[in-house]
Amino acid sequence: MTITQRICAVRSPIDESIRAMIANRRPGHSLEAAFYLSPAVYEMDMEAIFGRHWIFVAVEPDIPEPGDYVTVEIGKQSVVLVRDDDGQVRAYHNVCRHRGARLCVTPQGSVGNLVCSYHQWTYTLNGKLAYAEHMGEGFDKSLYSLKPVRVETLSGLIFVCLAADAPEDFAAMREQVEPYLRPHQLQDCKVAAQIDIIEEGNWKLTMENNRECYHCAVNHPELTASLFEFGYGYEPSPSNVDQLQRFEQMSAARCEEWEAAGLPSAECETLDSRITGYRVRRMPLDQAGESQTMDGRAASNKLLGALTRRDLGGLSLWTQPNAWFHFMSDHVVAFSALPLGPEKTLVRTRWLVRKDAVENVDYDVQNLTAVWRATNAQDRALVEMSQQGVRSPAYQPGPYSPFTESLVDKFCNWYVGRLAACYPD
Amino acid sequence: MTITQRICAVRSPIDESIRAMIANRRPGHSLEAAFYLSPAVYEMDMEAIFGRHWIFVAVEPDIPEPGDYVTVEIGKQSVVLVRDDDGQVRAYHNVCRHRGARLCVTPQGSVGNLVCSYHQWTYTLNGKLAYAEHMGEGFDKSLYSLKPVRVETLSGLIFVCLAADAPEDFAAMREQVEPYLRPHQLQDCKVAAQIDIIEEGNWKLTMENNRECYHCAVNHPELTASLFEFGYGYEPSPSNVDQLQRFEQMSAARCEEWEAAGLPSAECETLDSRITGYRVRRMPLDQAGESQTMDGRAASNKLLGALTRRDLGGLSLWTQPNAWFHFMSDHVVAFSALPLGPEKTLVRTRWLVRKDAVENVDYDVQNLTAVWRATNAQDRALVEMSQQGVRSPAYQPGPYSPFTESLVDKFCNWYVGRLAACYPD
Amino acid sequence: MTITQRICAVRSPIDESIRAMIANRRPGHSLEAAFYLSPAVYEMDMEAIFGRHWIFVAVEPDIPEPGDYVTVEIGKQSVVLVRDDDGQVRAYHNVCRHRGARLCVTPQGSVGNLVCSYHQWTYTLNGKLAYAEHMGEGFDKSLYSLKPVRVETLSGLIFVCLAADAPEDFAAMREQVEPYLRPHQLQDCKVAAQIDIIEEGNWKLTMENNRECYHCAVNHPELTASLFEFGYGYEPSPSNVDQLQRFEQMSAARCEEWEAAGLPSAECETLDSRITGYRVRRMPLDQAGESQTMDGRAASNKLLGALTRRDLGGLSLWTQPNAWFHFMSDHVVAFSALPLGPEKTLVRTRWLVRKDAVENVDYDVQNLTAVWRATNAQDRALVEMSQQGVRSPAYQPGPYSPFTESLVDKFCNWYVGRLAACYPD
C-alpha cells in the first residue's frame, strides 16, 4: 500500500535512477541495494523521512524540571529539548543566532537561561534573545529569537518534526495509543539506564531487523527466554499446528482478561496506512510472564503507575520510521534508531523504572538491562552482516516470508510510499 | 603495445577526461596522477581490471579438505572459495539469496553446508538452496541457488574472474606455465605463514614497485643478500661491463643445467601482449644459492615435490594485474595486491612449505619469513612515499629507465591497453 | 570593500550557486554555511586563496644553516624550504621528477644534496638534477630540475606563493611593516618551542576567531591577564566611558614614547584594501607590561636584537589569509592556520627567543608557552563549537558587532573579494 493521501512535496530535484527504484519497488521483497548504500538516498531519507515526519527522540523523564535540557542530533540538525518555566516541553534549533555557534554543547544539563559560551548571547527558556553585548543602539533583539522546532508528547514520549508543516495525524495516533500507554505512567518514571550503540549499517536494516522475529530463535537466546516465538508469525505445518493453536488460545484468553481489567491489549496497526504509522499490541510473556528478563520476573519491585499485578506481559509499540517500545508492569524499554550516515546508525536504548524505585534496593541495573544489552549486541552483528552483504553487486532483492516478515514488508511499503509522496513527479 | 584483440566492453559511460588520459598515455613514462588518485578511475579499475580479468586470490592449500572455505574481498565483492564434496574448488558470491546478508562472516572455516546465520537459509557445497523455513508452499528453492563465480587453478594457485565472459586465454597461460610450476607441487604444500599489510597507496604503485629492482640495492639489504641485482636490468658502463658479462654467463650455464634436469627455466613473457599476461623465469640466487633467506640456504629441510637438489635458484612468476610468486626448492612465497580504495591496498603474503614439514623441526617461521617481512615493510614505505608525491599538483609523469624499468612500462602498457579495450569509444 | 584592482583569474569553472553566494554576501554578517562546509568551496579556497596569495609558512630560524630544510604542506602541495650554499632561502615542490615520489619525507633535516630515497635521483640545493643512474646516454638532466616555488622573506618571516604570477604588493607590505619588525631581529632568534594543534573546523572560522576579542573576557583568563580588553573594540556606555577614555589616553602616551625611541607603533591597516592585506600595531600590555605571560613579565632574560627596555607591550602583525604574530621585547609568537580539509585546520604556533638564550637559565619553556597553550586550546573549542553550529541547516548568517567584530568583517570582505577577483564572470 502506498500512502499518497497527503502530499508533502520536497522541492529538491531527485535523481531519475532513484525515482525509478521508488516506482519499481517489488512488493514482498527486500529493497534495492542503493536504498541501503547511496549517499543520495541517505540525503533524501534525512530530508524527507527524518526531516518531515514525527521522530521519537526522548522521554519526558529526561527533562523532569524547568531548565532541564537534552540535545538530540538528527542528521546535520541539532535540536535542544528544554522544559520551560511553565513545565512545557519546548524544542529549538541548537544554533546561536549571532555567528551560528552550537548553543548547548553538552548532551544534557540544567540551566536558567540558554547562554552561548562564545559571546554570551543569552536566550530565555522560551527562546527569546534577552541579552547581547556590544551590538549597538539600533540592534533589535526581537529579530534574533531561537528558531523553534515542532514538538509533541505521547504519554511521556517526546516526538519532534523538523518541518513547519508537520503531519497532522499525530493526534489520531495519540487518541488511539494513549489508552494503551497511560496505565504505565511514563511521566512518573526515571531513566535508570541509557546505552548507545553504533551499528555499521543503514538505518533501514536496523528497522527491518526490528520488525521481524524470524531470526530470534537461533540468534536471541536471552530474549526468547521470555518472548514466545509464535507471537511474531509462523508457517503452520503438521508438526507445529497443535502448539500454534495452544499459543493462540492462551494469547486470546490473556488479552480478554487484561482488557476486562481496563488495559487495552488488542492489536491496532496502521504501519503502512498512515503517515504517522504505528502498531500497538499487548502479548503474553513466557516463564514468569512478567517482564523481558532472563527468568521472566519483574526487574523492579515498584510497579508502574497504579498497576497492581505483575503478569501483564509486554505491551509493545512500534512507530514509523525509527522507534519501538516495550511497556511492562515494572519497567519500560524505549529504543530509537538515528542515522549517522548512509552506513552508520545510532541505536539508543533507555530503560525506565518508577521514579521512586531505589537502585540496588528495588532494582538492579545489570538485571534490568541484561536481556536487551545482549539482544542489541546480537542485532548489531546481524545488521552489520546484512550491510556487508548488500554492498556486493551480486546482491539482489530477495523474497520476504509471508508468515514471518509481513511487518518488514509494511515498513518498506511505508518508506517507499513516503518517498513517493515527498518527491512527486 | 595495446591489447585490443579481444574486446570486453563495459557498459558504464566514462568521463571524457579519463578517456583522454587513456588515449594520451605517454609510453616510457609513469602515469598521470589521476590514475593513482581519482575515485572514478578506482571504480573503473574495480569494474574493468579486477572485475573482468583473472585475479589470483588464494592457493589450494588454503582449503585442503571438502567443506573448507576461505573468503576473499575484491572491492565491494565478497567471494567464498570452497572445496566441494568431490574435491573440486568452487567459488560463489558470498551473499545470501534471502535478504542479502553475508553468508560466511569469518575469513576461513570448515562446514558441512553453507548456512546463513540470519534466518538459517542453508546451501549445499554445490550452491543449491537446500532449506529455508517459513517460505510457504509456492516457494521454489531452485530459483535461489548461490550465484557462482568463475574459478580456475594453475598448479595449485587459485584464480577467479568476476565476469561471466572471462578471458579465454587462461588455458594458454596454464599450458605454458604449468611445466615450470609442476615440479614444486604446490598442492602438496601447507601455508606455514600468512601476513597481511595495508599500504596507503594506489594498487598500481604497489605493482609498479614490484616490477623493478632499480630500488633494491639501496632499499632492500635483506633481499639483495640472495638476489643478484644484475638479474633485473642494468645500464652497461665501462666500470661494470665485466661483472655483467660474468653474471650473464653464469646465469645461462645454470639455466642450461636446470633445463637438462627437466626444470624449465628460460624466460617466457607475455606481460603486455596477452589479456592474461604473465612472465615466468628461473634465476640463480647468490650465496648458498638455494633460497631467498638471509644466507641463501633453504629454510625448510623437506624439499618440495620430488625435487632432490637444493640449489635451484628462484623460479619467479608474475601475473597481471595483481600477483607475483617465488618458487624455490624448499618453499614458495605467493603475493597478491588487492585494492581497498583509491589510495589503499592490501598486500597478502603466503609462505608455503611441504605439507609434512614440521614447524620448529624442519623449518623455523621467523627464518622462513625474515627476508620478505623486511622487504615488504620497505616496499610499503616506498609505495606510500610515491603516493604522497603524486598527490601534489606539481607531479608530472617522469621517464622510466630503459634498462631497469621496462617491466614497469609493460605493466602500464597492459593496464592502459586493458582500460582502452574495456571502454571502447 | 572588494579588491578587484588586480585580477588573477583562475580557469576552473565554478558552480553557479557559489558564484551567487559570493555576489550576495551580506556585509556586516557572518558567511553563508557553504563557505564553511562545502568541499567545492574548499577546493576554491585552496586554489584561489592558498594557491595564489602570499602564505606565511615558516621562519628563517627554522633553517639557519646551508642545507637545513623544512617541509610544509599547503593542501595537496608539499613544499620544501631549504637554505642554499649562498645562504638564500629557496623553495621547491617536494616531488621527485622521476616517478613523483616525495623527496623529503621528514618534516625537518639537514642535507648536502636533496636525494630521493626511491632511486637516488640527486638534486643540488639549487634544484638542479646532478645524478640519476641507469637513464642511458640520451637522457638530458637539465630538463629535470626540481620545480621552484616563489618565496619571500619579511624580517625573518618566510612566505611562499604557489602561483607563478604572485601578487606584486608583497614589496609594499615589506616597506611598511619591516620598520616595525626590524628592531626585534627575528633572524637572530631560535625556535624555543613549536606546537601543532588540529581544529575540527574550517580555516575561516579559525581566522574569524583570531580577528576579534569579543570572546576574550569570558573565555581567555590567561590571555587577558596581560591583554587589555579595551584594545580590541568596545561599545561605549555610561558605565565604562571613563575606563575607556583612560585606556585610550594611556595607550596614546605609550605609543608616543615608543615612537620617540625609534619603535614604530601606530596602527597601519590594509586588511581588506590590498591583495597582500595586513594590520600592524603596538599596544600596551597589562600588569608588568612586558610580555604575554601570566604576570606580564618577560619570559626570557635575553632581550631581542638591540632592545634595552622590557616594557614595549606587544607589537602585533596580522596577515591575510592565514597568520598572526606577537613581537615582544623578549620573545616572538608566530601562528599560522593551514587547512587540512573543509572542516579541519592545522594551527601551528612557534615561540622564538634570542638565539643565545639558554633554556632553563634564561627562559623556561613551560612559562614561555603557558598563555598561548591555554588560549589555543580554548580557541580550538570555540572554533569547533562554531563548526558544529554552522553544520545545521537552521544556521543563517548573523550580525557582527560594529564595535568588536569589524576586523572579522574585514577578513570576510577580503576573502569574498579575493574569490570574486579570482573567479571573474
Short mmCIF file of N, CA and C in Angstrom, two decimals, chain B residues 30 208-209 212 214-215 218-219 234-235 382 385-386 388-396 398-405, chain C residues 76-78 93-103 105 116-121 132-137 139 144 147:
data_model
loop_
_atom_site.label_atom_id
_atom_site.label_comp_id
_atom_site.label_asym_id
_atom_site.label_seq_id
_atom_site.Cartn_x
_atom_site.Cartn_y
_atom_site.Cartn_z
N SER B 30 55.80 7.33 -16.37
CA SER B 30 54.83 6.98 -15.34
C SER B 30 53.48 7.59 -15.71
N GLU B 208 53.82 -1.38 -9.70
CA GLU B 208 54.99 -0.79 -10.37
C GLU B 208 56.25 -1.03 -9.54
N ASN B 209 56.10 -0.88 -8.24
CA ASN B 209 57.25 -1.12 -7.36
C ASN B 209 57.70 -2.58 -7.46
N GLU B 212 60.18 -3.74 -10.73
CA GLU B 212 61.55 -3.28 -10.98
C GLU B 212 62.41 -3.50 -9.74
N TYR B 214 65.35 -1.54 -9.57
CA TYR B 214 66.18 -0.32 -9.58
C TYR B 214 66.34 0.18 -8.15
N HIS B 215 65.29 -0.03 -7.35
CA HIS B 215 65.31 0.48 -5.98
C HIS B 215 65.90 -0.51 -4.97
N VAL B 218 69.73 -0.10 -2.72
CA VAL B 218 69.80 0.80 -1.56
C VAL B 218 68.74 0.47 -0.51
N ASN B 219 67.56 0.00 -0.97
CA ASN B 219 66.44 -0.13 -0.04
C ASN B 219 66.23 -1.52 0.57
N TYR B 234 70.23 -3.51 -16.01
CA TYR B 234 71.37 -2.73 -15.58
C TYR B 234 71.88 -1.95 -16.78
N GLU B 235 72.26 -0.70 -16.60
CA GLU B 235 72.86 0.06 -17.70
C GLU B 235 74.33 -0.33 -17.80
N LEU B 382 58.11 2.76 0.46
CA LEU B 382 58.37 3.35 -0.86
C LEU B 382 57.05 3.66 -1.58
N MET B 385 55.47 6.71 0.02
CA MET B 385 56.23 7.90 -0.38
C MET B 385 55.85 8.31 -1.81
N SER B 386 55.62 7.32 -2.65
CA SER B 386 55.21 7.61 -4.03
C SER B 386 53.79 8.17 -4.04
N GLN B 388 52.25 9.79 -1.68
CA GLN B 388 52.30 11.18 -1.17
C GLN B 388 52.76 12.13 -2.27
N GLY B 389 53.76 11.69 -3.03
CA GLY B 389 54.31 12.55 -4.07
C GLY B 389 53.34 12.84 -5.18
N VAL B 390 52.65 11.80 -5.68
CA VAL B 390 51.77 12.02 -6.83
C VAL B 390 50.52 12.80 -6.45
N ARG B 391 50.25 12.95 -5.16
CA ARG B 391 49.13 13.80 -4.75
C ARG B 391 49.37 15.28 -5.08
N SER B 392 50.63 15.65 -5.21
CA SER B 392 50.94 17.06 -5.46
C SER B 392 50.57 17.44 -6.88
N PRO B 393 49.86 18.56 -7.05
CA PRO B 393 49.59 19.04 -8.42
C PRO B 393 50.89 19.30 -9.19
N ALA B 394 52.02 19.40 -8.50
CA ALA B 394 53.29 19.64 -9.19
C ALA B 394 53.83 18.36 -9.84
N TYR B 395 53.30 17.21 -9.48
CA TYR B 395 53.76 15.96 -10.10
C TYR B 395 53.44 15.94 -11.57
N GLN B 396 54.40 15.49 -12.40
CA GLN B 396 54.07 15.17 -13.79
C GLN B 396 54.78 13.88 -14.12
N GLY B 398 57.16 11.10 -15.14
CA GLY B 398 58.59 11.17 -15.45
C GLY B 398 59.03 9.94 -16.23
N PRO B 399 60.26 9.97 -16.71
CA PRO B 399 60.75 8.91 -17.61
C PRO B 399 61.19 7.65 -16.87
N TYR B 400 60.84 6.49 -17.43
CA TYR B 400 61.35 5.22 -16.90
C TYR B 400 62.74 4.96 -17.47
N SER B 401 63.58 4.31 -16.69
CA SER B 401 64.87 3.85 -17.20
C SER B 401 64.65 2.76 -18.23
N PRO B 402 65.27 2.88 -19.42
CA PRO B 402 65.11 1.81 -20.42
C PRO B 402 65.80 0.52 -19.97
N PHE B 403 66.68 0.60 -18.98
CA PHE B 403 67.43 -0.59 -18.56
C PHE B 403 66.77 -1.31 -17.37
N THR B 404 66.22 -0.51 -16.45
CA THR B 404 65.76 -1.14 -15.21
C THR B 404 64.25 -1.06 -15.00
N GLU B 405 63.55 -0.34 -15.85
CA GLU B 405 62.11 -0.16 -15.61
C GLU B 405 61.25 -0.57 -16.79
N LYS C 76 47.13 19.92 -1.00
CA LYS C 76 47.76 18.73 -1.60
C LYS C 76 49.23 18.99 -1.94
N GLN C 77 49.64 20.25 -1.87
CA GLN C 77 51.00 20.61 -2.24
C GLN C 77 51.94 20.38 -1.06
N SER C 78 53.13 19.86 -1.39
CA SER C 78 54.19 19.79 -0.40
C SER C 78 55.35 20.63 -0.91
N HIS C 93 58.87 22.44 -5.07
CA HIS C 93 57.88 21.40 -4.90
C HIS C 93 58.61 20.13 -4.46
N ASN C 94 58.07 19.50 -3.45
CA ASN C 94 58.73 18.37 -2.79
C ASN C 94 58.39 17.05 -3.51
N VAL C 95 58.71 17.01 -4.80
CA VAL C 95 58.30 15.89 -5.66
C VAL C 95 59.46 15.54 -6.58
N CYS C 96 59.88 14.29 -6.55
CA CYS C 96 60.97 13.86 -7.43
C CYS C 96 60.49 13.89 -8.88
N ARG C 97 61.37 14.30 -9.80
CA ARG C 97 61.00 14.41 -11.21
C ARG C 97 61.01 13.05 -11.93
N HIS C 98 61.45 11.98 -11.25
CA HIS C 98 61.46 10.66 -11.86
C HIS C 98 60.04 10.08 -11.85
N ARG C 99 59.64 9.45 -10.75
CA ARG C 99 58.30 8.87 -10.72
C ARG C 99 57.41 9.55 -9.69
N GLY C 100 57.84 10.72 -9.22
CA GLY C 100 56.96 11.54 -8.40
C GLY C 100 56.98 11.26 -6.92
N ALA C 101 57.92 10.46 -6.46
CA ALA C 101 57.97 10.18 -5.02
C ALA C 101 58.23 11.47 -4.25
N ARG C 102 57.72 11.51 -3.03
CA ARG C 102 58.05 12.63 -2.15
C ARG C 102 59.56 12.61 -1.90
N LEU C 103 60.15 13.79 -2.03
CA LEU C 103 61.60 13.88 -1.96
C LEU C 103 62.07 13.88 -0.50
N VAL C 105 61.03 13.27 3.16
CA VAL C 105 59.91 12.62 3.84
C VAL C 105 59.82 13.00 5.31
N CYS C 116 66.45 11.62 -3.58
CA CYS C 116 65.23 10.82 -3.46
C CYS C 116 65.62 9.43 -3.00
N SER C 117 64.97 8.96 -1.95
CA SER C 117 65.40 7.66 -1.41
C SER C 117 64.89 6.49 -2.23
N TYR C 118 64.02 6.75 -3.24
CA TYR C 118 63.49 5.64 -4.03
C TYR C 118 64.57 5.10 -4.99
N HIS C 119 65.04 5.97 -5.92
CA HIS C 119 66.05 5.50 -6.87
C HIS C 119 67.27 6.42 -6.91
N GLN C 120 67.42 7.18 -5.83
CA GLN C 120 68.62 8.00 -5.63
C GLN C 120 68.83 9.10 -6.67
N TRP C 121 67.78 9.60 -7.27
CA TRP C 121 67.96 10.81 -8.08
C TRP C 121 68.40 11.92 -7.12
N ALA C 132 71.54 10.70 -11.86
CA ALA C 132 70.43 9.75 -11.98
C ALA C 132 70.97 8.53 -12.71
N GLU C 133 70.99 7.40 -12.04
CA GLU C 133 71.58 6.17 -12.58
C GLU C 133 70.67 5.52 -13.62
N HIS C 134 71.26 4.72 -14.50
CA HIS C 134 70.52 3.84 -15.42
C HIS C 134 69.64 4.56 -16.44
N MET C 135 69.84 5.88 -16.63
CA MET C 135 68.92 6.58 -17.53
C MET C 135 69.41 6.62 -18.97
N GLY C 136 70.62 6.11 -19.24
CA GLY C 136 71.06 5.99 -20.63
C GLY C 136 71.70 7.25 -21.17
N GLU C 137 72.24 7.11 -22.36
CA GLU C 137 73.04 8.16 -22.99
C GLU C 137 72.23 9.42 -23.30
N PHE C 139 69.75 10.84 -22.09
CA PHE C 139 68.96 11.48 -21.03
C PHE C 139 69.53 12.87 -20.70
N TYR C 144 65.17 18.09 -15.91
CA TYR C 144 64.53 17.51 -14.73
C TYR C 144 64.94 18.18 -13.42
N LYS C 147 60.93 21.65 -9.41
CA LYS C 147 60.08 22.78 -9.78
C LYS C 147 60.12 23.82 -8.66
#
